[in-house]
Tab-separated table of N, CA and C in Angstrom:
chain	number	residue	atom	x	y	z
A	1	MET	N	0.887	-1.189	0.000
A	1	MET	CA	-0.040	0.055	0.016
A	1	MET	C	0.848	1.167	0.024
A	2	THR	N	0.471	2.234	-0.608
A	2	THR	CA	1.340	3.402	-0.913
A	2	THR	C	0.954	4.595	0.039
A	3	ASN	N	-0.095	4.422	0.881
A	3	ASN	CA	-0.630	5.471	1.780
A	3	ASN	C	0.397	5.692	2.838
A	4	GLU	N	0.245	6.841	3.490
A	4	GLU	CA	1.075	7.109	4.640
A	4	GLU	C	0.888	6.174	5.868
A	5	LEU	N	-0.454	5.937	5.978
A	5	LEU	CA	-0.771	5.016	7.045
A	5	LEU	C	-0.826	3.494	6.492
A	6	THR	N	0.203	2.753	6.598
A	6	THR	CA	0.108	1.349	6.089
A	6	THR	C	-0.220	0.386	7.247
A	7	VAL	N	-1.246	-0.173	7.153
A	7	VAL	CA	-1.615	-1.216	8.197
A	7	VAL	C	-1.469	-2.624	7.538
A	8	GLN	N	-0.594	-3.386	8.205
A	8	GLN	CA	-0.286	-4.667	7.715
A	8	GLN	C	-1.396	-5.713	7.512
A	9	GLU	N	-2.424	-5.590	8.432
A	9	GLU	CA	-3.521	-6.399	8.380
A	9	GLU	C	-4.478	-6.207	7.186
A	10	PHE	N	-4.384	-4.978	6.596
A	10	PHE	CA	-5.251	-4.606	5.511
A	10	PHE	C	-4.674	-5.146	4.171
A	11	GLU	N	-3.311	-5.237	4.056
A	11	GLU	CA	-2.716	-5.479	2.827
A	11	GLU	C	-3.175	-6.763	2.108
A	12	PRO	N	-3.389	-7.920	2.860
A	12	PRO	CA	-4.055	-9.061	2.010
A	12	PRO	C	-5.400	-8.742	1.445
A	13	ILE	N	-6.153	-7.955	2.200
A	13	ILE	CA	-7.603	-7.697	1.824
A	13	ILE	C	-7.554	-6.707	0.724
A	14	VAL	N	-6.674	-5.729	0.627
A	14	VAL	CA	-6.587	-4.804	-0.428
A	14	VAL	C	-6.214	-5.598	-1.679
A	15	LYS	N	-5.166	-6.412	-1.618
A	15	LYS	CA	-4.652	-7.162	-2.827
A	15	LYS	C	-5.743	-8.114	-3.351
A	16	GLN	N	-6.458	-8.676	-2.525
A	16	GLN	CA	-7.419	-9.665	-2.820
A	16	GLN	C	-8.648	-9.067	-3.499
A	17	SER	N	-8.877	-7.912	-3.152
A	17	SER	CA	-10.181	-7.176	-3.598
A	17	SER	C	-10.171	-6.945	-5.092
A	18	GLY	N	-8.942	-6.528	-5.474
A	18	GLY	CA	-8.634	-6.072	-7.041
A	18	GLY	C	-9.389	-4.842	-7.391
A	19	LEU	N	-9.795	-4.109	-6.478
A	19	LEU	CA	-10.498	-2.837	-6.617
A	19	LEU	C	-9.521	-1.671	-6.737
A	20	GLU	N	-9.683	-0.829	-7.616
A	20	GLU	CA	-8.879	0.446	-7.771
A	20	GLU	C	-8.948	1.306	-6.426
A	21	LYS	N	-10.103	1.400	-5.917
A	21	LYS	CA	-10.292	2.188	-4.740
A	21	LYS	C	-9.838	1.605	-3.352
A	22	ALA	N	-9.395	0.349	-3.496
A	22	ALA	CA	-9.102	-0.465	-2.313
A	22	ALA	C	-8.187	0.351	-1.293
A	23	GLU	N	-7.082	0.921	-1.893
A	23	GLU	CA	-6.104	1.547	-1.107
A	23	GLU	C	-6.805	2.809	-0.416
A	24	GLN	N	-7.610	3.435	-1.229
A	24	GLN	CA	-8.363	4.664	-0.627
A	24	GLN	C	-9.112	4.293	0.540
A	25	TYR	N	-9.966	2.993	0.504
A	25	TYR	CA	-10.740	2.647	1.608
A	25	TYR	C	-9.868	2.158	2.807
A	26	ALA	N	-8.715	1.524	2.457
A	26	ALA	CA	-7.859	1.156	3.526
A	26	ALA	C	-7.287	2.302	4.149
A	27	ALA	N	-7.022	3.379	3.425
A	27	ALA	CA	-6.501	4.636	3.979
A	27	ALA	C	-7.468	5.260	5.071
A	28	VAL	N	-8.739	5.198	4.674
A	28	VAL	CA	-9.761	5.640	5.479
A	28	VAL	C	-10.012	5.014	6.738
A	29	PHE	N	-9.798	3.551	6.804
A	29	PHE	CA	-9.944	2.792	8.100
A	29	PHE	C	-8.551	2.584	8.777
A	30	SER	N	-7.437	2.954	8.106
A	30	SER	CA	-6.188	2.793	8.861
A	30	SER	C	-6.112	3.557	10.138
A	31	PRO	N	-6.518	4.699	10.291
A	31	PRO	CA	-6.459	5.494	11.606
A	31	PRO	C	-7.194	4.577	12.708
A	32	PHE	N	-8.277	4.072	12.438
A	32	PHE	CA	-9.047	3.208	13.353
A	32	PHE	C	-8.161	2.043	13.781
A	33	MET	N	-7.403	1.386	12.928
A	33	MET	CA	-6.605	0.217	13.253
A	33	MET	C	-5.382	0.608	14.007
A	34	VAL	N	-4.749	1.851	13.684
A	34	VAL	CA	-3.629	2.314	14.289
A	34	VAL	C	-3.990	2.607	15.776
A	35	THR	N	-5.195	3.322	15.971
A	35	THR	CA	-5.750	3.544	17.335
A	35	THR	C	-5.867	2.241	18.159
A	36	LEU	N	-6.317	1.229	17.439
A	36	LEU	CA	-6.588	-0.043	17.960
A	36	LEU	C	-5.327	-0.705	18.557
A	37	LYS	N	-4.248	-0.637	17.701
A	37	LYS	CA	-2.941	-1.098	18.043
A	37	LYS	C	-2.429	-0.461	19.208
A	38	GLN	N	-2.603	0.860	19.145
A	38	GLN	CA	-2.156	1.623	20.448
A	38	GLN	C	-2.780	1.265	21.748
A	39	LEU	N	-4.114	1.146	21.612
A	39	LEU	CA	-4.842	0.793	22.795
A	39	LEU	C	-4.572	-0.661	23.241
A	40	SER	N	-4.361	-1.501	22.283
A	40	SER	CA	-3.970	-2.860	22.455
A	40	SER	C	-2.582	-3.002	23.372
A	41	ASP	N	-1.702	-2.124	22.874
A	41	ASP	CA	-0.316	-2.014	23.516
A	41	ASP	C	-0.573	-1.510	24.984
A	42	LYS	N	-1.480	-0.577	25.171
A	42	LYS	CA	-1.758	-0.082	26.508
A	42	LYS	C	-2.362	-1.173	27.309
A	43	ALA	N	-3.311	-1.991	26.735
A	43	ALA	CA	-4.046	-2.933	27.529
A	43	ALA	C	-3.102	-4.086	27.952
A	44	ILE	N	-2.076	-4.316	27.153
A	44	ILE	CA	-1.146	-5.330	27.694
A	44	ILE	C	-0.367	-5.124	28.952
A	45	THR	N	-0.241	-3.689	29.260
A	45	THR	CA	0.430	-3.232	30.451
A	45	THR	C	-0.527	-3.546	31.774
A	46	VAL	N	-1.690	-3.795	31.456
A	46	VAL	CA	-2.680	-4.024	32.661
A	46	VAL	C	-2.297	-5.455	33.336
A	47	ASN	N	-2.230	-5.440	34.598
A	47	ASN	CA	-2.007	-6.750	35.285
A	47	ASN	C	-3.299	-7.502	35.348
A	48	HIS	N	-3.400	-8.587	34.639
A	48	HIS	CA	-4.627	-9.296	34.601
A	48	HIS	C	-4.798	-10.307	35.642
A	49	GLU	N	-3.843	-10.736	36.164
A	49	GLU	CA	-3.668	-11.731	37.310
A	49	GLU	C	-4.131	-11.187	38.613
A	50	ASN	N	-3.528	-10.135	39.052
A	50	ASN	CA	-3.763	-9.452	40.322
A	50	ASN	C	-3.835	-7.905	40.000
A	51	PRO	N	-5.024	-7.484	39.543
A	51	PRO	CA	-5.162	-6.049	39.202
A	51	PRO	C	-5.252	-5.163	40.356
A	52	THR	N	-4.639	-4.050	40.261
A	52	THR	CA	-4.699	-3.063	41.359
A	52	THR	C	-5.753	-2.046	40.889
A	53	ALA	N	-6.058	-1.048	41.823
A	53	ALA	CA	-7.000	0.024	41.373
A	53	ALA	C	-6.441	0.718	40.195
A	54	ILE	N	-5.197	0.892	39.996
A	54	ILE	CA	-4.662	1.722	38.827
A	54	ILE	C	-4.804	0.743	37.618
A	55	ASP	N	-4.725	-0.513	37.680
A	55	ASP	CA	-4.996	-1.409	36.672
A	55	ASP	C	-6.452	-1.310	36.287
A	56	ALA	N	-7.334	-1.282	37.071
A	56	ALA	CA	-8.756	-1.260	36.791
A	56	ALA	C	-9.073	0.072	36.134
A	57	LYS	N	-8.442	1.186	36.634
A	57	LYS	CA	-8.583	2.451	36.017
A	57	LYS	C	-8.079	2.538	34.512
A	58	ILE	N	-6.997	1.992	34.276
A	58	ILE	CA	-6.389	1.861	32.949
A	58	ILE	C	-7.290	0.874	32.054
A	59	ALA	N	-7.693	-0.062	32.651
A	59	ALA	CA	-8.633	-1.091	31.870
A	59	ALA	C	-9.855	-0.307	31.401
A	60	ARG	N	-10.375	0.440	32.216
A	60	ARG	CA	-11.634	1.166	31.949
A	60	ARG	C	-11.426	2.295	30.912
A	61	GLU	N	-10.313	2.998	31.064
A	61	GLU	CA	-9.998	3.950	30.081
A	61	GLU	C	-9.754	3.390	28.632
A	62	VAL	N	-9.047	2.267	28.643
A	62	VAL	CA	-8.743	1.653	27.445
A	62	VAL	C	-10.120	0.910	26.788
A	63	ARG	N	-10.756	0.434	27.595
A	63	ARG	CA	-12.064	-0.131	27.076
A	63	ARG	C	-12.943	0.829	26.515
A	64	LEU	N	-13.128	1.897	27.290
A	64	LEU	CA	-13.935	3.003	26.789
A	64	LEU	C	-13.438	3.534	25.485
A	65	ALA	N	-12.140	3.739	25.300
A	65	ALA	CA	-11.509	4.264	24.128
A	65	ALA	C	-11.721	3.310	23.001
A	66	LEU	N	-11.640	1.928	23.350
A	66	LEU	CA	-11.932	0.951	22.286
A	66	LEU	C	-13.386	1.096	21.834
A	67	VAL	N	-14.340	1.251	22.783
A	67	VAL	CA	-15.533	1.352	22.320
A	67	VAL	C	-15.922	2.642	21.416
A	68	LYS	N	-15.310	3.647	21.731
A	68	LYS	CA	-15.302	4.963	20.994
A	68	LYS	C	-14.723	4.693	19.550
A	69	ASN	N	-13.605	4.018	19.434
A	69	ASN	CA	-12.914	3.758	18.171
A	69	ASN	C	-13.846	2.736	17.304
A	70	ARG	N	-14.268	1.707	17.939
A	70	ARG	CA	-15.183	0.682	17.212
A	70	ARG	C	-16.517	1.460	16.695
A	71	THR	N	-17.077	2.235	17.480
A	71	THR	CA	-18.414	2.910	16.977
A	71	THR	C	-17.920	4.017	15.899
A	72	ALA	N	-16.873	4.512	16.057
A	72	ALA	CA	-16.534	5.538	14.976
A	72	ALA	C	-16.205	4.814	13.669
A	73	THR	N	-15.536	3.673	13.759
A	73	THR	CA	-15.322	3.020	12.548
A	73	THR	C	-16.659	2.495	11.894
A	74	GLY	N	-17.583	2.240	12.769
A	74	GLY	CA	-18.985	1.871	12.197
A	74	GLY	C	-19.616	3.005	11.482
A	75	LYS	N	-19.517	4.265	12.120
A	75	LYS	CA	-19.903	5.455	11.364
A	75	LYS	C	-19.366	5.567	10.128
A	76	GLN	N	-18.026	5.519	10.057
A	76	GLN	CA	-17.238	5.672	8.800
A	76	GLN	C	-17.671	4.680	7.729
A	77	LYS	N	-17.953	3.376	8.277
A	77	LYS	CA	-18.425	2.282	7.401
A	77	LYS	C	-19.769	2.763	6.657
A	78	ASP	N	-20.669	3.291	7.546
A	78	ASP	CA	-21.977	3.699	7.009
A	78	ASP	C	-21.863	4.732	6.020
A	79	LEU	N	-20.966	5.671	6.343
A	79	LEU	CA	-20.787	6.874	5.434
A	79	LEU	C	-20.152	6.364	4.108
A	80	SER	N	-19.226	5.510	4.090
A	80	SER	CA	-18.596	5.033	2.980
A	80	SER	C	-19.667	4.186	2.052
A	81	LYS	N	-20.399	3.426	2.747
A	81	LYS	CA	-21.466	2.664	2.028
A	81	LYS	C	-22.505	3.566	1.381
A	82	ALA	N	-22.825	4.616	2.188
A	82	ALA	CA	-23.885	5.514	1.649
A	82	ALA	C	-23.379	6.159	0.367
A	83	THR	N	-22.139	6.514	0.456
A	83	THR	CA	-21.484	7.129	-0.755
A	83	THR	C	-21.560	6.141	-1.929
A	84	LEU	N	-21.178	4.929	-1.728
A	84	LEU	CA	-21.216	3.829	-2.745
A	84	LEU	C	-22.625	3.625	-3.297
A	85	MET	N	-23.655	3.813	-2.368
A	85	MET	CA	-25.014	3.458	-2.847
A	85	MET	C	-25.424	4.638	-3.718
A	86	ALA	N	-24.988	5.893	-3.360
A	86	ALA	CA	-25.350	6.981	-4.149
A	86	ALA	C	-24.725	6.867	-5.626
A	87	GLU	N	-23.473	6.281	-5.664
A	87	GLU	CA	-22.855	6.142	-6.891
A	87	GLU	C	-23.531	5.011	-7.631
A	88	THR	N	-23.851	3.950	-6.953
A	88	THR	CA	-24.650	2.864	-7.671
A	88	THR	C	-25.890	3.458	-8.167
A	89	ASN	N	-26.709	4.323	-7.440
A	89	ASN	CA	-27.871	4.846	-7.983
A	89	ASN	C	-27.678	5.743	-9.105
A	90	LEU	N	-26.793	6.519	-9.083
A	90	LEU	CA	-26.358	7.343	-10.231
A	90	LEU	C	-26.055	6.593	-11.540
A	91	ILE	N	-25.312	5.530	-11.347
A	91	ILE	CA	-24.894	4.653	-12.546
A	91	ILE	C	-26.213	4.091	-13.004
A	92	GLN	N	-27.194	3.542	-12.198
A	92	GLN	CA	-28.434	2.902	-12.667
A	92	GLN	C	-29.265	3.975	-13.275
A	93	ASN	N	-29.227	5.213	-12.718
A	93	ASN	CA	-30.246	6.135	-13.317
A	93	ASN	C	-29.637	6.580	-14.695
A	94	LEU	N	-28.374	6.720	-14.788
A	94	LEU	CA	-27.822	7.031	-16.163
A	94	LEU	C	-28.130	6.079	-17.097
A	95	HIS	N	-27.911	4.704	-16.750
A	95	HIS	CA	-28.191	3.632	-17.521
A	95	HIS	C	-29.648	3.769	-17.938
A	96	ASN	N	-30.464	3.933	-17.056
A	96	ASN	CA	-31.975	3.954	-17.346
A	96	ASN	C	-32.374	5.010	-18.438
A	97	VAL	N	-31.668	6.167	-18.386
A	97	VAL	CA	-32.048	7.310	-19.218
A	97	VAL	C	-31.603	6.685	-20.644
A	98	VAL	N	-30.467	6.118	-20.811
A	98	VAL	CA	-30.023	5.560	-22.174
A	98	VAL	C	-31.045	4.444	-22.654
A	99	ILE	N	-31.334	3.552	-21.759
A	99	ILE	CA	-32.250	2.507	-22.118
A	99	ILE	C	-33.612	3.052	-22.587
A	100	ASN	N	-34.101	3.905	-21.672
A	100	ASN	CA	-35.462	4.497	-22.103
A	100	ASN	C	-35.482	5.197	-23.286
A	101	SER	N	-34.409	6.127	-23.532
A	101	SER	CA	-34.432	6.960	-24.787
A	101	SER	C	-34.263	6.071	-25.854
A	102	SER	N	-33.355	5.082	-25.744
A	102	SER	CA	-33.177	4.018	-26.992
A	102	SER	C	-34.517	3.312	-27.329
A	103	GLN	N	-35.198	2.800	-26.238
A	103	GLN	CA	-36.375	2.204	-26.607
A	103	GLN	C	-37.461	3.054	-27.270
A	104	LEU	N	-37.499	4.313	-27.015
A	104	LEU	CA	-38.443	5.184	-27.684
A	104	LEU	C	-38.112	5.318	-29.107
A	105	ILE	N	-36.824	5.592	-29.371
A	105	ILE	CA	-36.471	5.773	-30.705
A	105	ILE	C	-36.577	4.441	-31.491
A	106	GLU	N	-36.328	3.294	-30.883
A	106	GLU	CA	-36.370	1.938	-31.491
A	106	GLU	C	-37.872	1.682	-31.901
A	107	ALA	N	-38.862	1.980	-30.915
A	107	ALA	CA	-40.254	1.823	-31.209
A	107	ALA	C	-40.582	2.719	-32.449
A	108	ASP	N	-40.143	3.932	-32.597
A	108	ASP	CA	-40.508	4.846	-33.707
A	108	ASP	C	-39.984	4.227	-34.948
A	109	LEU	N	-38.746	3.735	-34.855
A	109	LEU	CA	-38.170	3.180	-36.122
A	109	LEU	C	-38.827	1.886	-36.531
A	110	GLU	N	-39.260	1.124	-35.525
A	110	GLU	CA	-39.864	-0.190	-35.838
A	110	GLU	C	-41.327	0.066	-36.527
A	111	ALA	N	-41.935	1.233	-36.041
A	111	ALA	CA	-43.120	1.531	-36.714
A	111	ALA	C	-42.903	1.899	-38.234
A	112	VAL	N	-41.872	2.575	-38.413
A	112	VAL	CA	-41.426	2.988	-39.761
A	112	VAL	C	-41.177	1.702	-40.667
A	113	GLU	N	-40.357	0.710	-40.068
A	113	GLU	CA	-40.086	-0.530	-40.679
A	113	GLU	C	-41.339	-1.351	-41.045
A	114	LYS	N	-42.321	-1.279	-40.228
A	114	LYS	CA	-43.485	-2.131	-40.477
A	114	LYS	C	-44.735	-1.424	-41.031
A	115	PHE	N	-44.316	-0.169	-41.554
A	115	PHE	CA	-45.355	0.710	-42.078
A	115	PHE	C	-46.129	0.033	-43.217
A	116	ALA	N	-45.311	-0.504	-44.215
A	116	ALA	CA	-45.876	-1.209	-45.387
A	116	ALA	C	-46.718	-2.472	-44.868
A	117	GLU	N	-46.146	-3.173	-43.997
A	117	GLU	CA	-46.746	-4.421	-43.529
A	117	GLU	C	-48.061	-4.060	-42.899
A	118	ASN	N	-48.098	-3.048	-42.063
A	118	ASN	CA	-49.339	-2.691	-41.404
A	118	ASN	C	-50.436	-2.229	-42.339
A	119	LYS	N	-49.971	-1.349	-43.366
A	119	LYS	CA	-50.914	-0.862	-44.477
A	119	LYS	C	-51.529	-2.078	-45.078
A	120	GLU	N	-50.710	-3.121	-45.426
A	120	GLU	CA	-51.297	-4.274	-46.156
A	120	GLU	C	-52.279	-5.067	-45.210
A	121	LYS	N	-51.944	-5.026	-43.945
A	121	LYS	CA	-52.937	-5.676	-42.982
A	121	LYS	C	-54.208	-4.972	-42.990
A	122	GLU	N	-54.080	-3.723	-43.075
A	122	GLU	CA	-55.342	-2.753	-42.932
A	122	GLU	C	-56.081	-2.925	-44.366
A	123	ARG	N	-55.354	-3.009	-45.318
A	123	ARG	CA	-56.100	-3.232	-46.704
A	123	ARG	C	-56.880	-4.586	-46.738
A	124	LYS	N	-56.165	-5.655	-46.161
A	124	LYS	CA	-56.910	-6.910	-46.180
A	124	LYS	C	-57.947	-7.017	-45.268
A	125	ALA	N	-57.839	-6.183	-44.145
A	125	ALA	CA	-58.960	-6.169	-43.209
A	125	ALA	C	-60.152	-5.572	-43.708
A	126	ALA	N	-59.885	-4.428	-44.547
A	126	ALA	CA	-60.987	-3.678	-45.075
A	126	ALA	C	-61.778	-4.523	-46.175
A	127	LEU	N	-61.053	-5.441	-46.771
A	127	LEU	CA	-61.645	-6.164	-47.849
A	127	LEU	C	-62.542	-7.282	-47.272
A	128	SER	N	-62.295	-7.640	-46.021
A	128	SER	CA	-63.038	-8.826	-45.434
A	128	SER	C	-64.400	-8.392	-44.994
């Protein structure tokens, strides 16, 4: 990955995706992973076997910071997905305009193609 914030855990996901925007998305989520790593390093310092009041205080601070980081990444995910949905809707709408416009012209041209055939049907119907 060429971004300033390179997160090792993201590299296989980015490569596997094959998407051009993969590195951009990884860059968006990298700060959350960096924060997670920092908080994880801080969590390791807590005595899990015989915790003191200070250990309990640090554990609470780290846990609350992890919750904040986790919910922030969820908000970023929702924002990123909303942007993608807007792009998807735009692509579909542009496609629909081309399709609908084409079908109108095709129907008009088909009427011209079948004009003589339809006139002959009308003539035969009038004779019956």
